[in-house]
Tab-separated table of C-alpha atoms and ligand atoms in Angstrom:
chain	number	residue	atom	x	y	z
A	1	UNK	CA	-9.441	-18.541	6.693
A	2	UNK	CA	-11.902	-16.069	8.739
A	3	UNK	CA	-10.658	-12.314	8.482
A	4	UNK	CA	-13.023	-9.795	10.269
A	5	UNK	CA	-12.811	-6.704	8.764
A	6	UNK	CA	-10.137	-4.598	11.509
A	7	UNK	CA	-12.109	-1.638	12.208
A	8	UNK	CA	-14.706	-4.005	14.442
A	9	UNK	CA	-11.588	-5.568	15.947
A	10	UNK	CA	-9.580	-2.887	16.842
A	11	UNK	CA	-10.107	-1.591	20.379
A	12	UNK	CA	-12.077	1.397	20.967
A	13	UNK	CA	-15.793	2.571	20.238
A	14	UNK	CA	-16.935	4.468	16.726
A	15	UNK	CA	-17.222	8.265	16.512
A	16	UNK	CA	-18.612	9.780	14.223
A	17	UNK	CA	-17.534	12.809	11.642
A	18	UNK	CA	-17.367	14.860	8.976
A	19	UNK	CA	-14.071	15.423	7.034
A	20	UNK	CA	-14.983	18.293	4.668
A	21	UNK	CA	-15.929	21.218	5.148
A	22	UNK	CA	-16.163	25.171	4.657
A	23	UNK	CA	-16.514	27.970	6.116
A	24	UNK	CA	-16.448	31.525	5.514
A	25	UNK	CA	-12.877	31.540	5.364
A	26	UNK	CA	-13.470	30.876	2.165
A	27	UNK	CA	-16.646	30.136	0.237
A	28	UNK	CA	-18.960	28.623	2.911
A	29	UNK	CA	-21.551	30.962	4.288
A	30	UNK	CA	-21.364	30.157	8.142
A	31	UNK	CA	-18.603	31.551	10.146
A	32	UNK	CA	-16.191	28.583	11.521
A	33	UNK	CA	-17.806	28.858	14.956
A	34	UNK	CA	-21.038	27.948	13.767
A	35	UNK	CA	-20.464	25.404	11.615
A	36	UNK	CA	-19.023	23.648	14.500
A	37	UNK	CA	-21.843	24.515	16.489
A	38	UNK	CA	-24.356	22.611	14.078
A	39	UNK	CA	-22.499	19.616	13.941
A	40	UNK	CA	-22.429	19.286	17.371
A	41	UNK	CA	-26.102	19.910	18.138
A	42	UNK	CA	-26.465	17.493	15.077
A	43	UNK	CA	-24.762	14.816	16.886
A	44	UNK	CA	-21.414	14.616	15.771
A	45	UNK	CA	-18.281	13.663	17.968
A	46	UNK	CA	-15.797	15.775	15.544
A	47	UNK	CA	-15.375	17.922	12.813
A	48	UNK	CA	-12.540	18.397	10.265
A	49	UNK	CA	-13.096	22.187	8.513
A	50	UNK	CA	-11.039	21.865	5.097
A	51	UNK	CA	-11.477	25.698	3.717
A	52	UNK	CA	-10.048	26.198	0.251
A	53	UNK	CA	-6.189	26.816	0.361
A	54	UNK	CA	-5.574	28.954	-1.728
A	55	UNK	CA	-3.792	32.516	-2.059
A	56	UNK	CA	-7.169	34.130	-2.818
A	57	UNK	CA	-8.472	33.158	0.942
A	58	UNK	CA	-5.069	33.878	2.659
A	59	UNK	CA	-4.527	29.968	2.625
A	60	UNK	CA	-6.742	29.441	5.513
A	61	UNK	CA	-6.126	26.491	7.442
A	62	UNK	CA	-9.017	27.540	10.642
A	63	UNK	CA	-7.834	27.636	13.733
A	64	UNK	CA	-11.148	25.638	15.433
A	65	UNK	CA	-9.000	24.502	18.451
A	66	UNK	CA	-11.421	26.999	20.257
A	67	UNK	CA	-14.828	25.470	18.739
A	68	UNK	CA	-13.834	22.191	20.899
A	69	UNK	CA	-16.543	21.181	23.672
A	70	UNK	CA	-16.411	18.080	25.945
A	71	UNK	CA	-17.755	15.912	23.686
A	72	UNK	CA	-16.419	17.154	20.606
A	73	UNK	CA	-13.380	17.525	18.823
A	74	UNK	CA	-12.038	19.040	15.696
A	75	UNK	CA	-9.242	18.313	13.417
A	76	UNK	CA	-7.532	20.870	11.734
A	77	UNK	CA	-7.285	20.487	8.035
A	78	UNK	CA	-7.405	22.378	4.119
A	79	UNK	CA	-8.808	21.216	0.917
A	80	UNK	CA	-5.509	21.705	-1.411
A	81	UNK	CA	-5.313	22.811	-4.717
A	82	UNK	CA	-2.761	22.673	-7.127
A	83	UNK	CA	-2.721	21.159	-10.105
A	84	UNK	CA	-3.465	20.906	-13.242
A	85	UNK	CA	-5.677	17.479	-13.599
A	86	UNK	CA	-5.717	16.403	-17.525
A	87	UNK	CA	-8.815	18.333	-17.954
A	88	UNK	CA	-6.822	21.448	-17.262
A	89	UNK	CA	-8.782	22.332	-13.620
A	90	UNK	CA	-6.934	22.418	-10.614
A	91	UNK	CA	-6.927	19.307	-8.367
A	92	UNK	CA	-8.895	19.179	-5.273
A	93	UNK	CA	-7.046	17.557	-2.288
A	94	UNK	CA	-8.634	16.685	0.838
A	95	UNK	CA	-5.965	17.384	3.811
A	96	UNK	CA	-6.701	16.644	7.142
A	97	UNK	CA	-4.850	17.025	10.213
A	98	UNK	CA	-2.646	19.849	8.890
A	99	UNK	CA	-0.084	21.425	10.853
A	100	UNK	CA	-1.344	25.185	11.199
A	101	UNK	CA	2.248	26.167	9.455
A	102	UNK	CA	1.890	24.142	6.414
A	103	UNK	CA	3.349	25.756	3.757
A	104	UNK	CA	1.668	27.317	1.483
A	105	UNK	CA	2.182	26.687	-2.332
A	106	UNK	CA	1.782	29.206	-5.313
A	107	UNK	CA	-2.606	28.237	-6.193
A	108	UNK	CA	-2.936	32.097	-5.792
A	109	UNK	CA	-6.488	31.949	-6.912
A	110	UNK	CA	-8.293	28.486	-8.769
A	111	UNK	CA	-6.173	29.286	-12.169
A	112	UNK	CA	-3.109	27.720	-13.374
A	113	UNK	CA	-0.496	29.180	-12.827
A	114	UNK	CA	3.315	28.402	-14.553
A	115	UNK	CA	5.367	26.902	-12.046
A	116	UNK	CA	2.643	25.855	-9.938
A	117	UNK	CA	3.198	22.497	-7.592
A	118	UNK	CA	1.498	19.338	-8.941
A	119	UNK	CA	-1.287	17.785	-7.576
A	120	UNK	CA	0.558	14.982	-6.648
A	121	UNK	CA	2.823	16.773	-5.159
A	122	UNK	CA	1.231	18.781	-3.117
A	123	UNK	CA	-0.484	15.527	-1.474
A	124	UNK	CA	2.674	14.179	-0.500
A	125	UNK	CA	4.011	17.024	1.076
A	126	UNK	CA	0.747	17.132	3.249
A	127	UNK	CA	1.219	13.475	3.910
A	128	UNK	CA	4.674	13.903	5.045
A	129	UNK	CA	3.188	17.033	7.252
A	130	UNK	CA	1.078	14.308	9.234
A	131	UNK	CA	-1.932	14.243	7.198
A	132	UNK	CA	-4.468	12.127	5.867
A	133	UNK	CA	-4.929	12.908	2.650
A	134	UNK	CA	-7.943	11.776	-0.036
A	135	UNK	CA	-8.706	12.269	-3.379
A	136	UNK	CA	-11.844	14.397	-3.542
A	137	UNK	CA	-14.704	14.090	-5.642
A	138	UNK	CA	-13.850	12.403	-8.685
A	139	UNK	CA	-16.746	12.404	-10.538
A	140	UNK	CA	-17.243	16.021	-10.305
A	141	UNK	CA	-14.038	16.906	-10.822
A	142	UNK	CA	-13.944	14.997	-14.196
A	143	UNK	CA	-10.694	12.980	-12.896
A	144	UNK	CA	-9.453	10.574	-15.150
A	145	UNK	CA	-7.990	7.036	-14.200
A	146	UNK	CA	-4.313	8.181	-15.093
A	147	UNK	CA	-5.195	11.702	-13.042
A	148	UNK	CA	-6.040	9.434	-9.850
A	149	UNK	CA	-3.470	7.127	-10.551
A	150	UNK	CA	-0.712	9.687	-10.203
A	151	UNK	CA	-1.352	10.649	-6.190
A	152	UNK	CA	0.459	8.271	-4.775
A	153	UNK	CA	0.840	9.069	-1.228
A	154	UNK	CA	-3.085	9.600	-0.903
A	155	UNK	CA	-4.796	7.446	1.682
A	156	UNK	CA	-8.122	7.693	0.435
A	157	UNK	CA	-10.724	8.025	-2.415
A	158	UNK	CA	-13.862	10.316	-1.197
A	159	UNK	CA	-16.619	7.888	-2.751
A	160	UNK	CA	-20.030	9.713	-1.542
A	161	UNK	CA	-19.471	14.004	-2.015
A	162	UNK	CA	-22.805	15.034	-0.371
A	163	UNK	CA	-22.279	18.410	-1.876
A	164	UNK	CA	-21.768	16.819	-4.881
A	165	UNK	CA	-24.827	15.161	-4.803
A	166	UNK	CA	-26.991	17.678	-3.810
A	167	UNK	CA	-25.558	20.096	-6.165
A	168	UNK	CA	-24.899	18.700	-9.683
A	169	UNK	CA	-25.876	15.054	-9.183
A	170	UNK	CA	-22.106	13.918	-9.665
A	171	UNK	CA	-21.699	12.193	-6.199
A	172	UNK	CA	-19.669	9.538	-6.928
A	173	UNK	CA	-15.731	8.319	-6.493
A	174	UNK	CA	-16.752	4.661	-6.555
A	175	UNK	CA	-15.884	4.129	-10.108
A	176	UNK	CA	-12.497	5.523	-9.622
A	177	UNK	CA	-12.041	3.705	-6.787
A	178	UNK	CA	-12.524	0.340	-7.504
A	179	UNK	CA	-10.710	0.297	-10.614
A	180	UNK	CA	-7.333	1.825	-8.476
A	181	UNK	CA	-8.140	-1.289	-6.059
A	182	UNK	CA	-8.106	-3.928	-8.671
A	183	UNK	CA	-4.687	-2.071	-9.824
A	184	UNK	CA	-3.030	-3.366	-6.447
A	185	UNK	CA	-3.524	0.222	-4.593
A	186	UNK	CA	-4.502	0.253	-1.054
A	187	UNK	CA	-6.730	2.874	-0.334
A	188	UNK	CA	-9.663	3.598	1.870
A	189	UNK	CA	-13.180	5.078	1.097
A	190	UNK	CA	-14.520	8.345	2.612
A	191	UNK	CA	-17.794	9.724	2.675
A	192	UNK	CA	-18.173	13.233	3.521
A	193	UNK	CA	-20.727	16.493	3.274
A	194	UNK	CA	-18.109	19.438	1.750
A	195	UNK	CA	-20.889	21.430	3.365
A	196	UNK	CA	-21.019	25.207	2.243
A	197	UNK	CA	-24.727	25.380	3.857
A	198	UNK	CA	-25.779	27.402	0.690
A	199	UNK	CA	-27.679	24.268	-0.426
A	200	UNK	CA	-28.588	21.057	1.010
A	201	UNK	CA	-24.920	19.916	1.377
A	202	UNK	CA	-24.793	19.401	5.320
A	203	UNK	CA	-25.319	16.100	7.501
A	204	UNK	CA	-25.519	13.706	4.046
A	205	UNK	CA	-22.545	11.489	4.307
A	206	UNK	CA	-20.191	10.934	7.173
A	207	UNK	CA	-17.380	8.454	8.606
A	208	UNK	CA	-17.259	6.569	11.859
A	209	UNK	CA	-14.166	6.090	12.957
A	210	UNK	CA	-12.901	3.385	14.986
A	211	UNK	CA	-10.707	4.735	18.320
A	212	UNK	CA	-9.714	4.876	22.112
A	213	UNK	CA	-10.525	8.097	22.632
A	214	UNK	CA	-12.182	11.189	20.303
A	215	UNK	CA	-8.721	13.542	20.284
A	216	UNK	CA	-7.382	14.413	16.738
A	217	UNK	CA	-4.521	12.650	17.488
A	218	UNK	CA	-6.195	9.368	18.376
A	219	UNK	CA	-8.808	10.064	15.363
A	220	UNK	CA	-5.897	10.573	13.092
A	221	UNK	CA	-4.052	7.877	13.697
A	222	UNK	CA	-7.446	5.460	12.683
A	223	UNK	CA	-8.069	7.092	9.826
A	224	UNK	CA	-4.531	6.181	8.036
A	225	UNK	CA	-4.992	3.068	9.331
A	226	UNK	CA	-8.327	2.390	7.094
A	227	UNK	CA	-10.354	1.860	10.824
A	228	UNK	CA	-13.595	3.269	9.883
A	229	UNK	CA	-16.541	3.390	7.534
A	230	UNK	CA	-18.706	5.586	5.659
A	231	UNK	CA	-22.676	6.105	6.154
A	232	UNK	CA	-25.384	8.261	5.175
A	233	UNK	CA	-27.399	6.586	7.937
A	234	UNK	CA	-27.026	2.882	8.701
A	235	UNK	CA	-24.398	1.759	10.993
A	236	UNK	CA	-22.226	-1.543	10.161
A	237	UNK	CA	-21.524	-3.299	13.348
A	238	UNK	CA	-18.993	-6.429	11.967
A	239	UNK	CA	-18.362	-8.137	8.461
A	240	UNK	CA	-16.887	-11.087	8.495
A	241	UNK	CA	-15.117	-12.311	4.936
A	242	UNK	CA	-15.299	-16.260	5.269
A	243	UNK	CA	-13.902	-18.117	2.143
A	244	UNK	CA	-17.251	-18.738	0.458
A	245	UNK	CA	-19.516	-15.451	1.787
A	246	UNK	CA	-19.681	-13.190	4.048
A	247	UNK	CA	-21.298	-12.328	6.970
A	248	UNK	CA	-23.041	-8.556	7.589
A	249	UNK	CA	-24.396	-7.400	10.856
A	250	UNK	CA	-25.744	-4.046	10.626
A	251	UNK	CA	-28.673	-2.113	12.223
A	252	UNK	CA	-31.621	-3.183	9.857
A	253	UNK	CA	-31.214	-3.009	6.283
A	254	UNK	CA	-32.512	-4.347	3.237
A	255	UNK	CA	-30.039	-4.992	0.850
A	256	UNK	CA	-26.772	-6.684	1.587
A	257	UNK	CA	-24.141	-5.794	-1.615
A	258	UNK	CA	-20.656	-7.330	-1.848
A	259	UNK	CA	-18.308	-5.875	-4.839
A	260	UNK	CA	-15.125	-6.939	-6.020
A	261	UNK	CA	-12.833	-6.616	-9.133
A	262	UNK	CA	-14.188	-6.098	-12.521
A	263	UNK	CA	-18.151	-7.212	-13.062
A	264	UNK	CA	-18.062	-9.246	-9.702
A	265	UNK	CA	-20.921	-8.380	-7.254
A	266	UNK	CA	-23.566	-9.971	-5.041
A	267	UNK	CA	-26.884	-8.755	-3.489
A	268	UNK	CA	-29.165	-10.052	-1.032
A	269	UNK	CA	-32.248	-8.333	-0.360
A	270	UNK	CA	-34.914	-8.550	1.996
A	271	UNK	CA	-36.782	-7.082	4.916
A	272	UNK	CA	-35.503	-5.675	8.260
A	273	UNK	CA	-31.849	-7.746	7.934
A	274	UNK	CA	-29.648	-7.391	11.046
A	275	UNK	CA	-27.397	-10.464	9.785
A	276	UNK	CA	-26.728	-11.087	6.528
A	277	UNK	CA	-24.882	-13.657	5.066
A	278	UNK	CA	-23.574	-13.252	1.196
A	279	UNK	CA	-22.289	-16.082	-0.809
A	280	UNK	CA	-19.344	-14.575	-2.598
A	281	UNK	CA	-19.858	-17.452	-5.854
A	282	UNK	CA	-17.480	-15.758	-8.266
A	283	UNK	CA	-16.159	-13.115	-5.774
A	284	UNK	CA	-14.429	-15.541	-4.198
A	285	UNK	CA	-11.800	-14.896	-7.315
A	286	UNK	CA	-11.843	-10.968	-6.135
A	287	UNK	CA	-8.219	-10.394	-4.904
A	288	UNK	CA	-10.775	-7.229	-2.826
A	289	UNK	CA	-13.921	-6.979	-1.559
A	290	UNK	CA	-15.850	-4.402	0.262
A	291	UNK	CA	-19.779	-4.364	1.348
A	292	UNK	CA	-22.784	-1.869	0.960
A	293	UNK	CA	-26.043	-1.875	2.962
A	294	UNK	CA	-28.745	-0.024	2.005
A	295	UNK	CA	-31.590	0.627	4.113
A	296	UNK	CA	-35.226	0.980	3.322
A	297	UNK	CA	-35.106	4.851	2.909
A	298	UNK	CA	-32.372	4.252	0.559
A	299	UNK	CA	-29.248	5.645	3.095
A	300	UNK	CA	-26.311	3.447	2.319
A	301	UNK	CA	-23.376	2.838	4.616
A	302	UNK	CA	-19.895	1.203	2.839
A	303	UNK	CA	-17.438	-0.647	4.278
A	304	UNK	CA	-13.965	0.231	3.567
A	305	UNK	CA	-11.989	-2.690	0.943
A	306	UNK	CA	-10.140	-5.918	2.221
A	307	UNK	CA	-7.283	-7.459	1.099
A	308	UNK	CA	-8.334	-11.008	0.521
A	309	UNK	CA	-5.962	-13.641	2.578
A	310	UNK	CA	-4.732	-16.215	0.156
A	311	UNK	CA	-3.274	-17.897	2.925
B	1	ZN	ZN1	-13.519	20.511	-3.932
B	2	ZN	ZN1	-14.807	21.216	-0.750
């Protein structure tokens, strides 16, 4: 049984985005119209700004409809809080495409509050509101396997928090991630900058997104349908899950990683690789896979996790 990977089958071309961001509508130091601006002269073909929603900010959810160029596109969006996790912080929810109405819920400032909406909660009623929702920065925010467990309507796990890296060193959602997989959970993996521009948080970590056409709409749609990947730098151009390895072309890299459940993994390394092939050995077990590449600067680029066909 050959199963390509969807998002290089699925019609369309790969544009490429960030999906978390601030501003100074609420602790970013660039006003909205700039931060667009940069990530348009950077290259980018769309922008989500996710400003903190919360009472404190006027639960800002940035009209950048008007930052839009030929070219470029935005999607309107929040990071959510609510909570609390089990540490007794307030969740951080990734939301985006947000109606501008969304309701807001009673995080008047980042304290708990009695009464407040759960975490949990919260997600769903931005998934029911049309948008795709992840889990944000796990590592950082000290989230526990029976915190992540409980957001059940989230899409996604963000895996690589550029701000996260850049700032404390606590990057990661990985960890979180794969042990939710193994669990049965679909989910996709973001990577994303949660740029404030106050250090070097900006143009780290970014998705491509399979689609038609670069409109929100179009973008959106891709995204809850797990079409994309993540990057820091190299692109992934098809992966290929044969029943005994799998086959990686990418722009040129030099390591080829396949993970899977538990301790299962499998690197090939070597010099300049456009196609690699990976023998899965034990992987072959996995009931998931998904793929790194790693290039020789050390920029990574991850493949969102397949379902294995037992068929
Ligand atoms: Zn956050
Ligand atoms: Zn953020």
């Amino acid at each position: 049984m050959t199963q390509h990977l969807p998002a290089f089958t699925a019609p369309g071309r790969f544009w490429r985005g960030n999906l978390h961001t601030h501003s100074t509508r609420s602790d970013g130091i660039l006003q909205p119209e700039e931060v667009c601006r940069r990530y348009r002269a950077e290259g980018y073909d769309f922008l989500a700004l996710t400003d903190h929603f919360v009472g404190q900010y006027g639960y800002p959810i940035v009209d950048t409809v008007p930052f839009r160029t030929p070219g470029f596109t935005t999607i309107l969006g929040a990071e959510l809080h609510s909570g609390p996790m089990q540490n007794g912080e307030l969740w951080h929810i990734l939301a985006v495409g947000l109606p501008a109405d969304f309701a807001p819920g009673n995080a008047l400032d980042f304290g708990v509050h009695p009464g407040m909406e759960t975490g949990p909660e919260i997600a769903a009623r931005a998934v029911a509101a049309g948008a795709f929702v992840a889990i944000a920065h796990p590592q950082w925010s000290g989230l526990t396997l029976a915190d992540a467990r409980s957001v059940t309507a989230a899409h996604a796990v963000e895996v690589y928090n550029h701000g996260c890296a850049a700032g404390c060193d606590r990057p990661d959602g990985f960890a979180i991630a794969d042990l939710l997989l193994t669990e049965g959970r679909s989910l996709s993996l973001i990577a994303t900058d949660d740029a404030h521009f106050s250090e070097p948080d900006h143009f780290g970590g970014w998705v491509m997104v399979k689609a038609t056409e670069n409109t929100p709409e179009a973008l959106l749609a891709s995204l809850k349908a797990g079409l994309f990947y993540s990057s820091q730098g190299p692109e992934l151009r098809d992966v290929t899950v044969l029943p005994d390895r799998v086959i990686v072309e990418s722009s040129a890299v030099a390591s080829v990683i396949v993970q899977g459940a538990g301790t299962a993994a499998k690197g090939v390394h070597g010099a300049s690789m456009t196609r690699t092939e990976v023998p899965l050995n034990r992987l072959a077990q996995s009931p998931w896979l998904r793929i790194t590449v790693i290039d020789a600067a050390g920029r990574r680029a991850w493949s969102n996790p397949v379902r294995r066909d037992q068929g």
